[in-house]
């Protein structure tokens, strides 16, 4: 594993998820990493320093100089500058809402925040909190600020929380955190290989108006497309993201996002960016049909049966495939429920794509709304690359790797 031989400073903060830090330390040590744990005072209410010291084989650090008599060598004295220089990576897991706010605004009132401000290495934040705290505008903004500073966010997972609520906010599993670190160091060799390349990505659903109040849409959240945009940006590419309506924030600093609503608007936006694009990834769930005659006023409920005449929307993938110039790479998506491979191959060839990314609603954890996906990528020679169920960020990295290999 790529974490072997790395020096990891693990920051543990006050969250019920702190119990997972024991397994994270154990897995990191087992993978060959050196681990130094730094705990906040509140973290010690959830898990004892002795547990993490035993697993890491190092004393757990948690205090600043506590009096003028403390000196280097005393157990209570810790040099945050040396710790910041020692680490190959800092991983703050769990990162509470309080710690995120402290680091995002530069507050420095404990050892962990001082180490963070002194660090010259990559820093990874793995947030953990209740769903409403995670989606609160202040937390969203703090995560955005931290990412804009060049830090890495390991997104919270969806599931049942300690409060009994169900939603996003669960700490990423220790295995997923280690996979993120592995992917970072494995991918660091390729970090700038797409510099100078322009990538056009479509993401999210479209909305087709029936009247000023109602529309036809689908269950796409845009998570997959936004993860792809983030992965290409991290690989050094210039990214234009044409996005249908989503609740997602900009995936990474520097990405140019164009917001659209309808299939026609998405087509027009992609046409503008297509000519200069080296790589095109069409991951949006575009409506196949749109109302032929949308009403300009709200349609009132009268008849027991109501008919709506629909007309086909323009096929963005087929249109761009017909316009594709030599050297331009085009990747499409196919979400299928029946005859998956047969339908995907048909789209691949008819639309002149270089790859088709197939996922099936039959696969648990794949498709709309999930933080995970399970894909099979088929190239124009009909060679299939099958991938296991992974987080959408990891799936996005797999797609970037395929593009890099083809280049």
Coordinates of C-alpha atoms in Angstrom, one line a residue:
X1 CA 0.0 0.0 0.0
X2 CA 1.1 3.6 -0.7
X3 CA 0.8 4.5 3.0
X4 CA 3.6 2.1 3.9
X5 CA 6.6 4.1 5.3
X6 CA 4.5 7.3 5.5
X7 CA 4.3 9.4 8.7
X8 CA 0.7 10.1 9.5
X9 CA -0.4 12.5 12.1
X10 CA -3.9 11.6 13.1
X11 CA -6.0 14.3 14.7
X12 CA -8.9 13.0 16.8
X13 CA -11.6 15.5 17.8
X14 CA -14.8 15.5 19.9
X15 CA -17.3 13.3 18.1
X16 CA -19.1 10.0 18.9
X17 CA -17.3 8.7 15.8
X18 CA -14.0 8.9 17.7
X19 CA -14.3 5.2 18.5
X20 CA -13.5 4.5 14.8
X21 CA -10.1 6.1 15.2
X22 CA -8.9 3.0 17.0
X23 CA -9.5 0.9 14.0
X24 CA -8.0 3.6 11.7
X25 CA -4.8 3.6 13.8
X26 CA -4.7 -0.2 13.7
X27 CA -5.1 -0.4 10.0
X28 CA -2.6 2.4 9.3
X29 CA 0.1 0.7 11.5
X30 CA -0.7 -2.7 9.9
X31 CA -0.2 -1.1 6.4
X32 CA 3.3 0.0 7.5
X33 CA 2.6 3.7 8.4
X34 CA 4.1 5.5 11.4
X35 CA 1.2 7.1 13.3
X36 CA 1.3 9.9 15.8
X37 CA -2.1 10.7 17.4
X38 CA -3.0 14.2 18.6
X39 CA -6.3 14.5 20.5
X40 CA -8.3 17.4 21.4
X41 CA -9.5 17.7 25.0
X42 CA -13.1 16.9 24.0
X43 CA -12.0 13.8 22.1
X44 CA -10.8 12.2 25.3
X45 CA -14.4 12.1 26.5
X46 CA -15.2 9.6 23.8
X47 CA -12.1 7.4 23.6
X48 CA -9.1 7.1 26.0
X49 CA -5.6 8.2 25.0
X50 CA -4.3 4.9 26.4
X51 CA -6.2 3.0 23.7
X52 CA -4.7 5.0 20.8
X53 CA -1.3 5.1 22.4
X54 CA -1.3 1.3 22.7
X55 CA -2.4 0.8 19.1
X56 CA 0.0 3.5 17.6
X57 CA 2.9 2.5 19.8
X58 CA 3.5 6.2 20.6
X59 CA 2.4 8.5 23.4
X60 CA -0.7 10.4 22.5
X61 CA -0.2 14.2 22.4
X62 CA -2.9 16.6 23.4
X63 CA -1.5 19.6 25.3
X64 CA 0.3 22.9 24.7
X65 CA 2.9 24.3 27.2
X66 CA 0.9 24.3 30.4
X67 CA 3.1 26.7 32.5
X68 CA 6.3 28.7 32.1
X69 CA 8.2 25.8 33.8
X70 CA 7.4 23.4 31.0
X71 CA 10.4 22.7 28.6
X72 CA 11.2 20.5 25.7
X73 CA 11.5 17.0 27.1
X74 CA 8.8 17.4 29.6
X75 CA 5.8 15.2 29.0
X76 CA 3.4 18.2 28.7
X77 CA 5.5 20.1 26.1
X78 CA 4.8 19.5 22.4
X79 CA 6.4 21.3 19.5
X80 CA 3.7 22.0 17.0
X81 CA 6.2 23.2 14.4
X82 CA 8.3 20.0 14.6
X83 CA 5.1 17.9 14.4
X84 CA 3.9 19.9 11.3
X85 CA 7.3 19.2 9.6
X86 CA 7.4 15.6 10.7
X87 CA 4.2 14.4 9.1
X88 CA 3.9 13.3 5.5
X89 CA 0.1 13.8 5.9
X90 CA -2.3 15.1 8.6
X91 CA -5.6 13.2 8.8
X92 CA -8.2 14.8 11.1
X93 CA -10.8 12.0 11.6
X94 CA -13.3 12.6 13.0
X95 CA -13.3 16.3 12.3
X96 CA -16.1 17.8 14.4
X97 CA -18.0 20.9 13.3
X98 CA -16.1 22.9 16.0
X99 CA -12.7 21.8 14.6
X100 CA -13.7 22.5 11.0
X101 CA -14.7 26.0 12.1
X102 CA -11.5 26.5 14.0
X103 CA -9.2 25.5 11.1
X104 CA -11.3 27.3 8.5
X105 CA -11.0 30.6 10.4
X106 CA -7.4 30.2 11.7
X107 CA -8.2 29.9 15.4
X108 CA -5.3 28.4 17.2
X109 CA -6.2 27.5 20.8
X110 CA -5.0 23.9 21.0
X111 CA -2.2 21.6 19.8
X112 CA -4.1 20.2 16.9
X113 CA -5.0 23.6 15.4
X114 CA -1.4 24.8 15.9
X115 CA -0.1 21.7 14.1
X116 CA -2.6 22.3 11.3
X117 CA -1.4 25.9 10.8
X118 CA 2.2 24.8 10.9
X119 CA 1.8 21.9 8.4
X120 CA 3.6 21.8 5.1
X121 CA 2.1 18.4 4.1
X122 CA -1.3 17.5 2.7
X123 CA -4.1 17.7 5.1
X124 CA -7.2 15.5 5.0
X125 CA -10.4 16.4 6.9
X126 CA -13.0 13.6 7.5
X127 CA -16.0 15.3 9.0
X128 CA -18.5 13.6 11.3
X129 CA -21.6 15.1 12.9
X130 CA -25.4 15.0 12.7
X131 CA -27.1 15.5 9.4
X132 CA -28.4 19.0 10.1
X133 CA -25.1 20.2 11.4
X134 CA -23.4 18.7 8.3
X135 CA -25.7 20.5 5.9
X136 CA -25.8 23.8 7.9
X137 CA -24.6 26.7 5.7
X138 CA -21.7 27.5 8.1
X139 CA -20.4 23.9 7.9
X140 CA -20.8 23.8 4.1
X141 CA -18.9 27.1 3.9
X142 CA -16.2 26.0 6.3
X143 CA -15.6 22.8 4.2
X144 CA -15.5 25.0 1.0
X145 CA -13.0 27.3 2.6
X146 CA -10.8 24.4 3.8
X147 CA -10.9 22.9 0.3
X148 CA -10.1 26.2 -1.3
X149 CA -6.9 26.4 0.9
X150 CA -5.8 23.2 -0.8
X151 CA -6.9 20.7 1.9
X152 CA -8.6 17.5 1.0
X153 CA -12.1 16.6 2.2
X154 CA -13.1 13.0 2.8
X155 CA -16.9 13.4 2.6
X156 CA -19.1 12.1 5.3
X157 CA -21.2 9.0 4.4
X158 CA -24.9 8.5 4.4
X159 CA -26.5 6.2 7.0
X160 CA -28.0 6.0 10.4
X161 CA -26.5 8.5 12.9
X162 CA -26.1 8.4 16.6
X163 CA -29.1 10.7 17.0
X164 CA -31.3 8.1 15.3
X165 CA -31.7 10.3 12.2
X166 CA -30.7 9.0 8.8
X167 CA -28.7 11.1 6.4
X168 CA -25.2 12.3 5.6
X169 CA -22.8 12.9 8.5
X170 CA -21.3 9.5 9.3
X171 CA -17.5 9.4 9.5
X172 CA -16.1 7.7 6.4
X173 CA -15.2 4.1 7.3
X174 CA -11.5 3.7 8.2
X175 CA -10.9 1.5 5.1
X176 CA -12.3 4.3 2.9
X177 CA -10.0 6.8 4.5
X178 CA -6.9 4.6 3.9
X179 CA -8.1 4.1 0.3
X180 CA -8.2 7.9 -0.1
X181 CA -4.7 8.2 1.1
X182 CA -3.5 5.4 -1.1
X183 CA -5.2 7.0 -4.1
X184 CA -3.6 10.4 -3.3
X185 CA -0.1 9.0 -3.2
X186 CA -0.6 6.6 -6.1
X187 CA -2.1 9.4 -8.2
X188 CA 0.4 12.0 -7.2
X189 CA 2.7 10.9 -10.1
X190 CA -0.2 11.8 -12.5
X191 CA -1.1 15.0 -10.7
X192 CA 0.0 17.3 -13.5
X193 CA -0.4 15.0 -16.5
X194 CA -3.6 16.7 -17.7
X195 CA -2.2 20.2 -17.3
X196 CA -3.2 22.2 -20.4
X197 CA -6.1 19.8 -21.2
X198 CA -9.7 21.1 -21.2
X199 CA -12.3 18.7 -19.9
X200 CA -16.0 19.3 -20.5
X201 CA -18.3 17.5 -18.0
X202 CA -22.1 17.4 -17.8
X203 CA -23.8 16.5 -14.5
X204 CA -27.1 16.3 -12.7
X205 CA -30.7 16.1 -14.0
X206 CA -32.6 18.3 -16.4
X207 CA -36.0 19.8 -15.7
X208 CA -38.6 20.0 -18.5
X209 CA -41.4 22.5 -17.9
X210 CA -45.0 21.4 -18.0
X211 CA -46.3 24.7 -16.8
X212 CA -44.8 27.5 -14.6
X213 CA -45.2 25.2 -11.5
X214 CA -44.5 21.7 -12.6
X215 CA -41.8 19.9 -14.6
X216 CA -40.6 16.4 -15.6
X217 CA -37.2 15.3 -14.2
X218 CA -35.4 12.3 -12.7
X219 CA -33.7 11.2 -9.6
X220 CA -30.1 12.3 -10.5
X221 CA -28.3 14.3 -7.7
X222 CA -25.2 15.1 -9.8
X223 CA -22.9 13.5 -7.3
X224 CA -21.1 11.3 -9.9
X225 CA -20.5 14.1 -12.3
X226 CA -19.3 16.5 -9.6
X227 CA -16.9 13.8 -8.4
X228 CA -15.6 13.4 -11.9
X229 CA -15.1 17.2 -12.2
X230 CA -13.2 17.2 -8.9
X231 CA -10.9 14.3 -10.0
X232 CA -10.0 15.9 -13.4
X233 CA -9.3 19.2 -11.7
X234 CA -7.0 17.5 -9.2
X235 CA -5.2 15.9 -12.2
X236 CA -4.4 19.4 -13.4
X237 CA -7.0 19.8 -16.2
X238 CA -9.1 22.9 -16.8
X239 CA -12.7 21.9 -16.2
X240 CA -16.0 23.2 -17.5
X241 CA -18.9 21.7 -15.6
X242 CA -22.3 22.1 -17.2
X243 CA -24.7 21.3 -14.4
X244 CA -28.4 20.7 -14.2
X245 CA -30.2 21.7 -11.0
X246 CA -28.4 20.2 -7.9
X247 CA -27.9 21.0 -4.3
X248 CA -24.1 20.5 -4.6
X249 CA -21.4 23.1 -4.1
X250 CA -18.6 23.7 -6.6
X251 CA -16.5 20.5 -6.6
X252 CA -13.1 22.3 -6.5
X253 CA -11.7 25.8 -6.8
X254 CA -11.0 26.8 -10.4
X255 CA -13.8 24.8 -12.0
X256 CA -16.0 26.8 -14.3
X257 CA -19.6 25.8 -13.6
X258 CA -22.4 26.6 -16.1
X259 CA -25.8 26.2 -14.5
X260 CA -28.6 25.0 -16.9
X261 CA -32.1 23.7 -16.4
X262 CA -33.6 22.0 -19.5
X263 CA -32.1 19.5 -21.9
X264 CA -32.1 22.3 -24.6
X265 CA -30.1 24.6 -22.3
X266 CA -27.6 21.8 -21.5
X267 CA -27.2 21.1 -25.2
X268 CA -26.5 24.8 -26.0
X269 CA -24.0 25.1 -23.2
X270 CA -22.1 22.0 -24.2
X271 CA -22.0 23.2 -27.8
X272 CA -20.3 26.4 -26.7
X273 CA -17.6 24.5 -24.7
X274 CA -17.2 21.5 -27.0
X275 CA -15.0 23.0 -29.7
X276 CA -12.2 23.7 -27.2
X277 CA -12.6 20.5 -25.2
X278 CA -10.0 17.7 -25.3
X279 CA -12.0 15.3 -23.2
X280 CA -15.8 15.2 -22.8
X281 CA -17.6 13.3 -20.1
X282 CA -21.4 13.2 -20.5
X283 CA -22.6 12.0 -17.1
X284 CA -25.8 14.1 -16.8
X285 CA -29.1 12.4 -16.8
X286 CA -30.7 14.3 -19.6
X287 CA -34.5 14.0 -20.3
X288 CA -35.3 12.0 -23.4
X289 CA -38.6 13.8 -23.8
X290 CA -40.0 17.3 -23.1
X291 CA -43.6 18.6 -23.2
X292 CA -44.4 19.7 -26.7
X293 CA -46.6 22.6 -25.6
X294 CA -45.7 23.8 -22.1
X295 CA -48.5 25.9 -20.6
X296 CA -47.7 29.6 -19.7
X297 CA -50.1 29.3 -16.7
X298 CA -50.7 26.7 -14.1
X299 CA -52.8 23.9 -15.4
X300 CA -55.8 23.4 -13.1
X301 CA -57.0 20.0 -12.0
X302 CA -60.2 19.2 -13.9
X303 CA -60.3 16.0 -15.9
X304 CA -60.0 12.6 -14.3
X305 CA -57.4 11.6 -17.0
X306 CA -54.9 14.1 -18.2
X307 CA -52.8 13.5 -21.3
X308 CA -49.5 15.2 -22.0
X309 CA -47.9 15.3 -25.4
X310 CA -44.2 14.8 -25.4
X311 CA -41.5 15.3 -28.0
X312 CA -38.0 14.0 -28.2
X313 CA -35.1 16.2 -26.9
X314 CA -31.9 16.6 -28.9
X315 CA -29.5 13.7 -28.3
X316 CA -26.5 15.5 -26.9
X317 CA -24.1 12.5 -27.0
X318 CA -25.0 11.6 -30.6
X319 CA -24.7 15.2 -31.7
X320 CA -21.3 15.7 -30.2
X321 CA -20.2 12.3 -31.3
X322 CA -20.9 13.3 -34.9
X323 CA -18.9 16.5 -34.5
X324 CA -16.0 14.9 -32.7
X325 CA -12.6 15.8 -34.2
X326 CA -9.5 13.5 -34.3
X327 CA -7.8 13.3 -30.9
X328 CA -10.9 14.4 -29.0
X329 CA -12.1 11.8 -26.4
X330 CA -15.8 11.3 -25.6
X331 CA -17.1 9.3 -22.7
X332 CA -20.8 8.6 -22.2
X333 CA -22.9 7.0 -19.5
X334 CA -25.6 4.4 -19.6
X335 CA -27.8 3.6 -16.7
X336 CA -29.7 0.5 -17.5
X337 CA -32.2 -1.9 -16.0
X338 CA -32.5 -4.6 -18.7
X339 CA -30.1 -6.0 -21.4
X340 CA -27.4 -3.7 -19.9
X341 CA -24.4 -4.7 -21.9
X342 CA -26.3 -4.9 -25.2
X343 CA -27.9 -1.5 -24.7
X344 CA -24.5 0.1 -23.6
X345 CA -22.7 -1.3 -26.7
X346 CA -25.4 0.1 -29.0
X347 CA -24.9 3.6 -27.5
X348 CA -21.2 3.3 -27.7
X349 CA -21.1 2.7 -31.4
X350 CA -24.2 4.7 -32.6
X351 CA -23.0 7.8 -30.7
X352 CA -19.4 7.5 -31.7
X353 CA -18.1 7.3 -28.2
X354 CA -14.6 6.3 -27.0
X355 CA -16.0 4.8 -23.8
X356 CA -19.4 4.0 -22.3
X357 CA -19.7 3.8 -18.5
X358 CA -22.4 1.3 -17.7
X359 CA -24.1 1.0 -14.3
X360 CA -27.2 -1.0 -13.5
X361 CA -30.0 -0.2 -11.1
X362 CA -29.9 -3.9 -10.3
X363 CA -26.6 -3.4 -8.4
X364 CA -27.1 -2.4 -4.7
X365 CA -25.4 0.9 -3.9
X366 CA -25.2 2.0 -7.5
X367 CA -27.2 4.6 -9.4
X368 CA -29.0 7.8 -8.3
X369 CA -28.6 9.3 -4.9
X370 CA -25.9 7.0 -3.5
X371 CA -22.4 8.0 -2.4
X372 CA -21.1 4.8 -4.0
X373 CA -21.3 3.4 -7.5
X374 CA -20.4 0.2 -9.4
X375 CA -19.4 0.6 -13.0
X376 CA -18.3 -1.3 -16.0
X377 CA -16.4 0.8 -18.6
X378 CA -16.5 -0.5 -22.2
X379 CA -14.1 1.0 -24.8
X380 CA -14.7 1.3 -28.6
X381 CA -12.8 -2.0 -29.1
X382 CA -15.5 -3.5 -26.7
X383 CA -13.0 -4.3 -24.0
X384 CA -14.7 -4.2 -20.6
X385 CA -13.1 -2.9 -17.5
X386 CA -15.2 -3.9 -14.4
X387 CA -14.9 -2.2 -11.1
X388 CA -16.1 -3.1 -7.6
X389 CA -18.5 -1.0 -5.6
X390 CA -16.6 2.1 -4.5
X391 CA -17.2 5.7 -3.4
X392 CA -18.0 8.0 -6.3
X393 CA -14.7 9.9 -5.7
X394 CA -12.9 6.6 -6.2
X395 CA -14.9 5.8 -9.3
X396 CA -14.0 9.2 -10.7
X397 CA -10.4 8.5 -10.1
X398 CA -10.7 5.2 -11.9
X399 CA -12.1 7.1 -14.9
X400 CA -9.3 9.6 -14.9
X401 CA -6.8 6.8 -14.8
X402 CA -8.4 5.2 -17.9
X403 CA -8.2 8.5 -19.7
X404 CA -4.5 9.0 -18.7
X405 CA -3.7 5.5 -20.0
X406 CA -5.3 6.2 -23.3
X407 CA -3.3 9.4 -23.6

